[in-house]
Tab-separated table of C-alpha atoms in Angstrom:
chain	number	residue	atom	x	y	z
A	1	UNK	CA	-16.620	-12.636	41.266
A	2	UNK	CA	-17.829	-11.445	37.853
A	3	UNK	CA	-16.435	-10.058	34.593
A	4	UNK	CA	-16.515	-6.325	35.154
A	5	UNK	CA	-15.163	-4.997	31.850
A	6	UNK	CA	-15.727	-5.749	28.181
A	7	UNK	CA	-13.032	-7.768	26.417
A	8	UNK	CA	-13.692	-5.745	23.232
A	9	UNK	CA	-13.409	-2.131	24.381
A	10	UNK	CA	-12.755	-2.293	28.171
A	11	UNK	CA	-16.042	-0.549	28.993
A	12	UNK	CA	-17.543	-1.302	32.400
A	13	UNK	CA	-20.054	-4.152	32.496
A	14	UNK	CA	-22.519	-3.942	35.415
A	15	UNK	CA	-22.835	-7.010	37.627
A	16	UNK	CA	-25.937	-9.116	37.901
A	17	UNK	CA	-28.987	-7.789	39.715
A	18	UNK	CA	-28.204	-9.953	42.744
A	19	UNK	CA	-24.624	-8.609	43.110
A	20	UNK	CA	-25.797	-5.026	42.488
A	21	UNK	CA	-28.406	-5.317	45.247
A	22	UNK	CA	-25.814	-6.813	47.606
A	23	UNK	CA	-23.401	-3.919	47.018
A	24	UNK	CA	-26.200	-1.390	47.442
A	25	UNK	CA	-27.286	-3.037	50.702
A	26	UNK	CA	-23.722	-2.955	52.068
A	27	UNK	CA	-23.334	0.732	51.156
A	28	UNK	CA	-26.550	1.705	52.913
A	29	UNK	CA	-26.170	-0.503	56.023
A	30	UNK	CA	-22.450	-0.344	56.788
A	31	UNK	CA	-19.762	2.314	56.925
A	32	UNK	CA	-16.048	2.620	57.665
A	33	UNK	CA	-14.499	5.652	59.283
A	34	UNK	CA	-12.480	7.830	56.878
A	35	UNK	CA	-12.892	5.315	54.061
A	36	UNK	CA	-15.271	4.053	51.423
A	37	UNK	CA	-16.914	0.778	52.379
A	38	UNK	CA	-16.540	-0.484	48.788
A	39	UNK	CA	-12.761	-0.435	49.135
A	40	UNK	CA	-13.090	-3.123	51.775
A	41	UNK	CA	-15.501	-5.434	49.957
A	42	UNK	CA	-14.785	-4.749	46.283
A	43	UNK	CA	-11.520	-5.616	44.468
A	44	UNK	CA	-10.867	-4.996	40.775
A	45	UNK	CA	-8.237	-7.484	39.618
A	46	UNK	CA	-5.873	-6.502	36.807
A	47	UNK	CA	-6.144	-7.930	33.320
A	48	UNK	CA	-2.615	-9.354	33.178
A	49	UNK	CA	-1.019	-11.569	35.856
A	50	UNK	CA	2.326	-9.762	35.412
A	51	UNK	CA	0.890	-6.379	36.454
A	52	UNK	CA	3.408	-4.721	38.858
A	53	UNK	CA	0.740	-4.252	41.520
A	54	UNK	CA	0.844	-7.997	42.284
A	55	UNK	CA	4.464	-7.660	43.449
A	56	UNK	CA	4.288	-4.293	45.264
A	57	UNK	CA	4.751	-4.782	49.015
A	58	UNK	CA	4.072	-1.095	49.750
A	59	UNK	CA	0.361	-1.689	49.256
A	60	UNK	CA	0.139	-3.709	52.474
A	61	UNK	CA	-2.122	-2.039	55.087
A	62	UNK	CA	-4.209	-3.130	58.026
A	63	UNK	CA	-6.171	-5.574	55.843
A	64	UNK	CA	-4.822	-8.442	53.729
A	65	UNK	CA	-3.487	-7.305	50.374
A	66	UNK	CA	-5.816	-8.573	47.637
A	67	UNK	CA	-3.058	-8.228	45.025
A	68	UNK	CA	-0.390	-10.912	45.337
A	69	UNK	CA	1.330	-13.551	43.241
A	70	UNK	CA	3.940	-16.278	43.707
A	71	UNK	CA	4.810	-16.633	40.011
A	72	UNK	CA	8.501	-16.081	39.231
A	73	UNK	CA	7.717	-15.882	35.515
A	74	UNK	CA	5.169	-13.097	36.063
A	75	UNK	CA	7.642	-11.313	38.340
A	76	UNK	CA	10.091	-11.138	35.419
A	77	UNK	CA	7.346	-9.611	33.296
A	78	UNK	CA	6.525	-7.037	35.992
A	79	UNK	CA	10.204	-6.074	36.329
A	80	UNK	CA	10.454	-5.723	32.562
A	81	UNK	CA	7.515	-3.299	32.577
A	82	UNK	CA	9.243	-1.182	35.220
A	83	UNK	CA	12.502	-0.888	33.239
A	84	UNK	CA	13.193	1.792	30.641
A	85	UNK	CA	11.394	0.820	27.449
A	86	UNK	CA	12.769	1.507	23.983
A	87	UNK	CA	11.364	0.861	20.533
A	88	UNK	CA	12.801	-2.216	18.837
A	89	UNK	CA	15.398	-1.653	16.137
A	90	UNK	CA	14.369	-1.850	12.474
A	91	UNK	CA	14.434	-5.313	10.933
A	92	UNK	CA	17.275	-4.305	8.565
A	93	UNK	CA	20.225	-3.085	10.634
A	94	UNK	CA	22.943	-4.057	8.122
A	95	UNK	CA	23.114	-4.447	4.372
A	96	UNK	CA	22.642	-7.876	2.840
A	97	UNK	CA	25.487	-9.399	0.795
A	98	UNK	CA	25.850	-8.172	-2.778
A	99	UNK	CA	23.592	-10.180	-5.105
A	100	UNK	CA	25.206	-12.747	-7.361
A	101	UNK	CA	23.362	-12.057	-10.596
A	102	UNK	CA	24.651	-11.456	-14.097
A	103	UNK	CA	21.412	-10.344	-15.769
A	104	UNK	CA	18.163	-8.602	-14.880
A	105	UNK	CA	14.762	-9.613	-16.159
A	106	UNK	CA	12.970	-6.391	-17.102
A	107	UNK	CA	9.611	-7.484	-15.551
A	108	UNK	CA	11.457	-8.085	-12.261
A	109	UNK	CA	12.874	-4.579	-12.412
A	110	UNK	CA	9.363	-3.195	-12.905
A	111	UNK	CA	8.058	-5.126	-9.882
A	112	UNK	CA	10.940	-3.802	-7.814
A	113	UNK	CA	10.131	-0.143	-8.429
A	114	UNK	CA	6.432	-0.740	-7.747
A	115	UNK	CA	7.259	-1.817	-4.180
A	116	UNK	CA	10.966	-2.042	-3.236
A	117	UNK	CA	10.142	-3.175	0.330
A	118	UNK	CA	8.075	-6.125	-0.838
A	119	UNK	CA	10.652	-7.057	-3.459
A	120	UNK	CA	13.610	-7.334	-1.064
A	121	UNK	CA	11.577	-9.180	1.577
A	122	UNK	CA	10.173	-11.662	-0.969
A	123	UNK	CA	13.172	-12.155	-3.240
A	124	UNK	CA	16.141	-11.814	-0.892
A	125	UNK	CA	14.696	-13.172	2.363
A	126	UNK	CA	12.019	-15.523	1.049
A	127	UNK	CA	9.456	-14.028	3.456
A	128	UNK	CA	5.857	-13.576	2.319
A	129	UNK	CA	3.521	-11.644	4.580
A	130	UNK	CA	0.055	-13.172	4.559
A	131	UNK	CA	-2.779	-10.703	4.229
A	132	UNK	CA	-5.858	-11.103	6.365
A	133	UNK	CA	-8.514	-13.138	4.615
A	134	UNK	CA	-11.588	-11.194	3.626
A	135	UNK	CA	-14.610	-12.191	5.680
A	136	UNK	CA	-17.533	-13.167	3.492
A	137	UNK	CA	-20.412	-10.753	3.773
A	138	UNK	CA	-23.579	-12.257	5.202
A	139	UNK	CA	-25.896	-9.895	3.319
A	140	UNK	CA	-26.787	-9.424	-0.316
A	141	UNK	CA	-24.864	-6.589	-1.990
A	142	UNK	CA	-26.822	-3.531	-3.143
A	143	UNK	CA	-23.715	-1.592	-4.191
A	144	UNK	CA	-20.124	-2.292	-5.188
A	145	UNK	CA	-16.963	-1.592	-3.254
A	146	UNK	CA	-14.359	0.624	-4.948
A	147	UNK	CA	-12.105	-2.276	-5.996
A	148	UNK	CA	-15.046	-4.355	-7.237
A	149	UNK	CA	-16.321	-1.368	-9.228
A	150	UNK	CA	-12.907	-0.857	-10.829
A	151	UNK	CA	-12.609	-4.547	-11.739
A	152	UNK	CA	-16.126	-4.579	-13.156
A	153	UNK	CA	-15.529	-1.398	-15.169
A	154	UNK	CA	-12.333	-2.900	-16.578
A	155	UNK	CA	-14.195	-6.080	-17.579
A	156	UNK	CA	-16.924	-4.043	-19.289
A	157	UNK	CA	-14.337	-2.040	-21.256
A	158	UNK	CA	-12.626	-5.267	-22.307
A	159	UNK	CA	-15.931	-6.608	-23.658
A	160	UNK	CA	-16.581	-3.363	-25.547
A	161	UNK	CA	-13.116	-3.531	-27.138
A	162	UNK	CA	-13.870	-7.102	-28.244
A	163	UNK	CA	-17.072	-5.868	-29.940
A	164	UNK	CA	-19.708	-7.185	-27.517
A	165	UNK	CA	-22.960	-5.229	-27.410
A	166	UNK	CA	-24.860	-4.147	-24.294
A	167	UNK	CA	-26.986	-7.307	-23.754
A	168	UNK	CA	-24.033	-9.635	-24.419
A	169	UNK	CA	-21.818	-7.762	-21.981
A	170	UNK	CA	-24.541	-7.709	-19.313
A	171	UNK	CA	-25.089	-11.466	-19.683
A	172	UNK	CA	-21.364	-12.221	-19.293
A	173	UNK	CA	-20.931	-9.886	-16.326
A	174	UNK	CA	-23.979	-11.391	-14.607
A	175	UNK	CA	-22.507	-14.862	-15.064
A	176	UNK	CA	-19.437	-13.755	-13.122
A	177	UNK	CA	-21.637	-13.128	-10.061
A	178	UNK	CA	-20.324	-9.602	-9.400
A	179	UNK	CA	-23.444	-7.513	-9.957
A	180	UNK	CA	-26.166	-6.981	-7.355
A	181	UNK	CA	-29.377	-8.837	-8.197
A	182	UNK	CA	-32.166	-7.837	-10.575
A	183	UNK	CA	-32.972	-4.166	-11.296
A	184	UNK	CA	-30.373	-2.781	-8.918
A	185	UNK	CA	-27.664	-4.731	-10.725
A	186	UNK	CA	-28.922	-3.559	-14.115
A	187	UNK	CA	-28.883	0.075	-12.953
A	188	UNK	CA	-25.310	-0.293	-11.703
A	189	UNK	CA	-24.264	-1.953	-14.967
A	190	UNK	CA	-25.910	0.710	-17.151
A	191	UNK	CA	-24.040	3.508	-15.390
A	192	UNK	CA	-20.683	1.733	-15.669
A	193	UNK	CA	-21.329	0.721	-19.288
A	194	UNK	CA	-22.064	4.321	-20.293
A	195	UNK	CA	-18.808	5.526	-18.715
A	196	UNK	CA	-16.843	2.693	-20.323
A	197	UNK	CA	-18.302	3.583	-23.724
A	198	UNK	CA	-17.226	7.195	-23.251
A	199	UNK	CA	-13.691	6.065	-22.391
A	200	UNK	CA	-13.644	3.725	-25.402
A	201	UNK	CA	-14.504	6.563	-27.788
A	202	UNK	CA	-11.267	8.295	-26.746
A	203	UNK	CA	-9.315	5.046	-26.672
A	204	UNK	CA	-10.365	3.685	-30.081
A	205	UNK	CA	-8.230	5.978	-32.309
A	206	UNK	CA	-5.101	4.850	-30.479
A	207	UNK	CA	-5.655	1.088	-30.681
A	208	UNK	CA	-7.348	0.670	-34.053
A	209	UNK	CA	-3.990	0.694	-35.833
A	210	UNK	CA	-2.172	-2.618	-36.041
A	211	UNK	CA	0.172	-3.127	-33.110
A	212	UNK	CA	3.737	-4.253	-33.739
A	213	UNK	CA	4.424	-7.793	-32.508
A	214	UNK	CA	6.432	-8.063	-29.251
A	215	UNK	CA	10.156	-8.399	-29.859
A	216	UNK	CA	12.761	-9.638	-27.354
A	217	UNK	CA	15.662	-7.440	-26.358
A	218	UNK	CA	18.942	-7.985	-24.545
A	219	UNK	CA	21.657	-5.422	-24.112
A	220	UNK	CA	24.756	-4.886	-22.007
A	221	UNK	CA	24.898	-2.299	-19.270
A	222	UNK	CA	27.900	-0.745	-17.533
A	223	UNK	CA	27.751	-2.095	-13.995
A	224	UNK	CA	30.192	-4.125	-11.929
A	225	UNK	CA	27.486	-6.545	-10.726
A	226	UNK	CA	25.151	-6.922	-13.716
A	227	UNK	CA	26.064	-7.219	-17.391
A	228	UNK	CA	22.731	-7.722	-19.153
A	229	UNK	CA	19.102	-6.580	-19.140
A	230	UNK	CA	16.611	-8.628	-21.109
A	231	UNK	CA	12.888	-8.672	-21.740
A	232	UNK	CA	10.337	-7.803	-24.453
A	233	UNK	CA	9.353	-4.580	-26.163
A	234	UNK	CA	5.564	-4.519	-26.438
A	235	UNK	CA	2.555	-2.210	-26.887
A	236	UNK	CA	4.177	-0.323	-29.772
A	237	UNK	CA	2.073	1.116	-32.611
A	238	UNK	CA	3.212	2.914	-35.780
A	239	UNK	CA	3.040	6.368	-34.140
A	240	UNK	CA	4.062	5.640	-30.551
A	241	UNK	CA	4.203	3.138	-27.750
A	242	UNK	CA	0.827	3.214	-26.026
A	243	UNK	CA	-0.155	2.291	-22.479
A	244	UNK	CA	-3.531	2.929	-20.917
A	245	UNK	CA	-5.434	2.250	-17.723
A	246	UNK	CA	-9.170	2.555	-17.283
A	247	UNK	CA	-8.777	4.379	-13.991
A	248	UNK	CA	-6.937	7.281	-12.438
A	249	UNK	CA	-3.353	7.502	-13.737
A	250	UNK	CA	-1.129	6.605	-10.799
A	251	UNK	CA	2.593	7.204	-10.261
A	252	UNK	CA	3.049	3.434	-10.730
A	253	UNK	CA	1.499	3.675	-14.212
A	254	UNK	CA	3.744	6.574	-15.170
A	255	UNK	CA	6.816	4.812	-13.794
A	256	UNK	CA	6.083	1.576	-15.688
A	257	UNK	CA	5.464	3.508	-18.913
A	258	UNK	CA	8.645	5.535	-18.387
A	259	UNK	CA	10.807	2.430	-17.915
A	260	UNK	CA	9.321	0.900	-21.068
A	261	UNK	CA	9.940	4.210	-22.824
A	262	UNK	CA	13.631	4.121	-21.877
A	263	UNK	CA	13.935	0.540	-23.145
A	264	UNK	CA	12.233	1.510	-26.410
A	265	UNK	CA	14.601	4.451	-26.936
A	266	UNK	CA	17.724	2.487	-26.055
A	267	UNK	CA	17.067	-0.966	-27.518
A	268	UNK	CA	14.160	-0.522	-29.951
A	269	UNK	CA	14.652	-1.129	-33.684
A	270	UNK	CA	15.465	1.897	-35.807
A	271	UNK	CA	12.056	1.945	-37.525
A	272	UNK	CA	10.158	1.902	-34.208
A	273	UNK	CA	8.764	5.231	-32.929
A	274	UNK	CA	10.548	6.773	-29.959
A	275	UNK	CA	7.532	8.510	-28.396
A	276	UNK	CA	5.272	7.048	-25.716
A	277	UNK	CA	1.685	7.930	-24.863
A	278	UNK	CA	0.076	7.142	-21.506
A	279	UNK	CA	-3.697	7.459	-21.246
A	280	UNK	CA	-6.202	7.143	-18.454
A	281	UNK	CA	-8.358	9.287	-16.212
A	282	UNK	CA	-7.506	12.302	-14.107
A	283	UNK	CA	-9.508	14.634	-11.896
A	284	UNK	CA	-10.217	15.682	-8.341
A	285	UNK	CA	-12.076	12.409	-7.710
A	286	UNK	CA	-12.991	9.217	-9.556
A	287	UNK	CA	-16.531	10.526	-10.061
A	288	UNK	CA	-15.276	13.685	-11.816
A	289	UNK	CA	-12.421	11.994	-13.718
A	290	UNK	CA	-12.041	12.640	-17.455
A	291	UNK	CA	-9.842	11.305	-20.241
A	292	UNK	CA	-6.217	12.376	-19.882
A	293	UNK	CA	-3.054	11.862	-21.956
A	294	UNK	CA	0.616	12.214	-21.075
A	295	UNK	CA	3.346	12.064	-23.737
A	296	UNK	CA	7.005	11.165	-23.269
A	297	UNK	CA	9.391	12.747	-25.779
A	298	UNK	CA	12.354	10.832	-27.290
A	299	UNK	CA	15.322	10.422	-24.915
A	300	UNK	CA	18.921	10.711	-26.134
A	301	UNK	CA	20.642	9.300	-23.036
A	302	UNK	CA	18.260	6.421	-22.286
A	303	UNK	CA	21.166	4.031	-21.649
A	304	UNK	CA	22.644	6.271	-18.941
A	305	UNK	CA	19.278	6.656	-17.239
A	306	UNK	CA	18.699	2.902	-17.300
A	307	UNK	CA	22.148	2.382	-15.752
A	308	UNK	CA	21.208	4.789	-12.939
A	309	UNK	CA	17.965	2.907	-12.302
A	310	UNK	CA	19.858	-0.405	-12.297
A	311	UNK	CA	22.140	1.013	-9.578
A	312	UNK	CA	19.090	1.753	-7.441
A	313	UNK	CA	17.710	-1.708	-8.218
A	314	UNK	CA	20.916	-3.339	-6.966
A	315	UNK	CA	21.005	-1.087	-3.898
A	316	UNK	CA	17.462	-2.212	-3.147
A	317	UNK	CA	18.574	-5.856	-3.147
A	318	UNK	CA	20.964	-5.140	-0.246
A	319	UNK	CA	18.772	-2.852	1.872
A	320	UNK	CA	15.219	-1.460	1.627
A	321	UNK	CA	15.266	1.397	-0.861
A	322	UNK	CA	13.615	4.548	0.459
A	323	UNK	CA	11.396	4.858	-2.571
A	324	UNK	CA	7.603	4.799	-2.352
A	325	UNK	CA	5.897	5.543	-5.702
A	326	UNK	CA	3.044	7.755	-4.493
A	327	UNK	CA	4.990	9.562	-1.774
A	328	UNK	CA	8.138	9.982	-3.868
A	329	UNK	CA	6.144	11.260	-6.855
A	330	UNK	CA	4.317	13.753	-4.644
A	331	UNK	CA	7.606	15.099	-3.277
A	332	UNK	CA	9.276	15.293	-6.705
A	333	UNK	CA	6.227	16.974	-8.250
A	334	UNK	CA	6.123	19.645	-5.537
A	335	UNK	CA	9.851	20.366	-5.763
A	336	UNK	CA	10.387	20.121	-9.520
A	337	UNK	CA	7.076	21.325	-10.974
A	338	UNK	CA	5.676	23.628	-8.308
A	339	UNK	CA	8.932	25.043	-6.866
A	340	UNK	CA	7.940	24.217	-3.296
A	341	UNK	CA	10.859	24.309	-0.789
A	342	UNK	CA	12.161	20.867	0.153
A	343	UNK	CA	11.108	21.013	3.818
A	344	UNK	CA	7.542	22.034	2.950
A	345	UNK	CA	7.364	19.441	0.160
A	346	UNK	CA	8.597	16.742	2.543
A	347	UNK	CA	5.874	17.618	5.034
A	348	UNK	CA	3.171	17.423	2.361
A	349	UNK	CA	4.586	14.177	0.997
A	350	UNK	CA	4.519	12.836	4.546
A	351	UNK	CA	0.727	13.109	4.521
A	352	UNK	CA	0.656	10.782	1.508
A	353	UNK	CA	3.007	8.381	3.269
A	354	UNK	CA	1.165	8.298	6.605
A	355	UNK	CA	-2.352	8.493	5.184
A	356	UNK	CA	-5.437	10.222	6.556
A	357	UNK	CA	-8.709	9.251	8.191
A	358	UNK	CA	-10.163	8.775	4.706
A	359	UNK	CA	-7.359	7.108	2.765
A	360	UNK	CA	-4.532	4.741	3.619
A	361	UNK	CA	-0.915	5.783	3.214
A	362	UNK	CA	2.019	3.789	1.904
A	363	UNK	CA	3.218	3.269	5.480
A	364	UNK	CA	0.088	1.125	5.984
A	365	UNK	CA	1.414	-1.348	3.408
A	366	UNK	CA	2.558	-4.485	5.334
A	367	UNK	CA	6.006	-4.758	3.740
A	368	UNK	CA	6.736	-1.082	4.326
A	369	UNK	CA	5.831	-1.467	8.004
A	370	UNK	CA	8.014	-4.580	8.145
A	371	UNK	CA	11.061	-2.718	6.819
A	372	UNK	CA	10.639	0.693	8.465
A	373	UNK	CA	8.711	0.060	11.683
A	374	UNK	CA	9.509	2.653	14.395
A	375	UNK	CA	11.585	4.704	11.950
A	376	UNK	CA	10.883	7.499	9.503
A	377	UNK	CA	12.365	6.814	6.052
A	378	UNK	CA	11.464	10.290	4.772
A	379	UNK	CA	14.898	11.857	5.068
A	380	UNK	CA	17.652	13.323	2.876
A	381	UNK	CA	18.231	9.960	1.205
A	382	UNK	CA	14.531	9.661	0.390
A	383	UNK	CA	14.479	13.134	-1.168
A	384	UNK	CA	17.535	12.434	-3.321
A	385	UNK	CA	16.151	9.116	-4.602
A	386	UNK	CA	12.761	10.661	-5.425
A	387	UNK	CA	14.323	13.459	-7.474
A	388	UNK	CA	16.873	11.163	-9.175
A	389	UNK	CA	14.169	8.771	-10.385
A	390	UNK	CA	11.383	11.176	-11.305
A	391	UNK	CA	13.276	14.239	-12.589
A	392	UNK	CA	14.197	12.747	-16.014
A	393	UNK	CA	10.653	11.464	-16.440
A	394	UNK	CA	9.068	14.804	-15.587
A	395	UNK	CA	11.509	16.600	-17.893
A	396	UNK	CA	10.363	14.385	-20.779
A	397	UNK	CA	6.668	14.651	-19.901
A	398	UNK	CA	4.343	16.581	-22.215
A	399	UNK	CA	0.609	17.105	-21.809
A	400	UNK	CA	-1.278	17.982	-24.996
């Protein structure tokens, strides 16, 4: 006997030279009428001991059956394989009990809308899915991965804001052990430093004014389960609240800024501005991205909109909310801003949800798979939630 197939990809592995010569000798010296001689001397056993062939009496012929088993446990497995197979039901088949909370921490509400699936699994069930540990590379880096490049660029911008010059920033970044070695690392740093400087030139006018100190807020909300929302109002300057990200502006960034904008308009002091500015990069790709600004105008009914979002928050504590920031934003943008029919918009949003060969989709996120495995959450409920959450934000959005 020998291992005839690879355990990695199931490709055929040739036998040793001795076995190969034996098989060749048998083929050339012996023959069987109306049959291949190899069928009589060569048997390919199945990978699993519960394969149905080991319990199939119809295979018996004039020679002993090479496939047989006396295991009752494996017989149960073989019978199970022969029965009609159905996909398992989703993990959530019923709603959880209504949460017993009297107040909502605003940061918790933000985390919820970033990933409702993760929030309900972590907070309500106490389950934390462990991500695979990254295997340490056994070679020296000559370039940076996308995430490492983003983190490095953010660190460089932070140093520039603090007033560090080029040599000081390079020395501190080198000490962190992120850069490739020697001249290659310097070349990488120079390119990122130049781009960070360009971003800082656009950023500086917005942050050079003195920022208002953070102030706590707490206000009542009309809901039968929750009475209070509390947190802090921060990142407010004399002209507007200001949020920025040194990277492509994502739906998560807009959503976080919008929620803060609603809080500012509903609970902010009278002398505080009621406009919000979101800044970052936009473009066809990260390489071609340029400075971009999005303004949110004052909102008259901020309290009502917050109450609506609280309702969705509480719904998402009882069952996974069919809200996925990137996919939902894509659908709402197509329907509300580009007048695309709902069915066509849903199909295009589905590409964001499922991902492509070149980018992962939100369905690839572990908590989303946990909640919606073997089901498609992109339905009428998904469409309604996407429009309900993003329509007020897009109506308030202004690009200079």
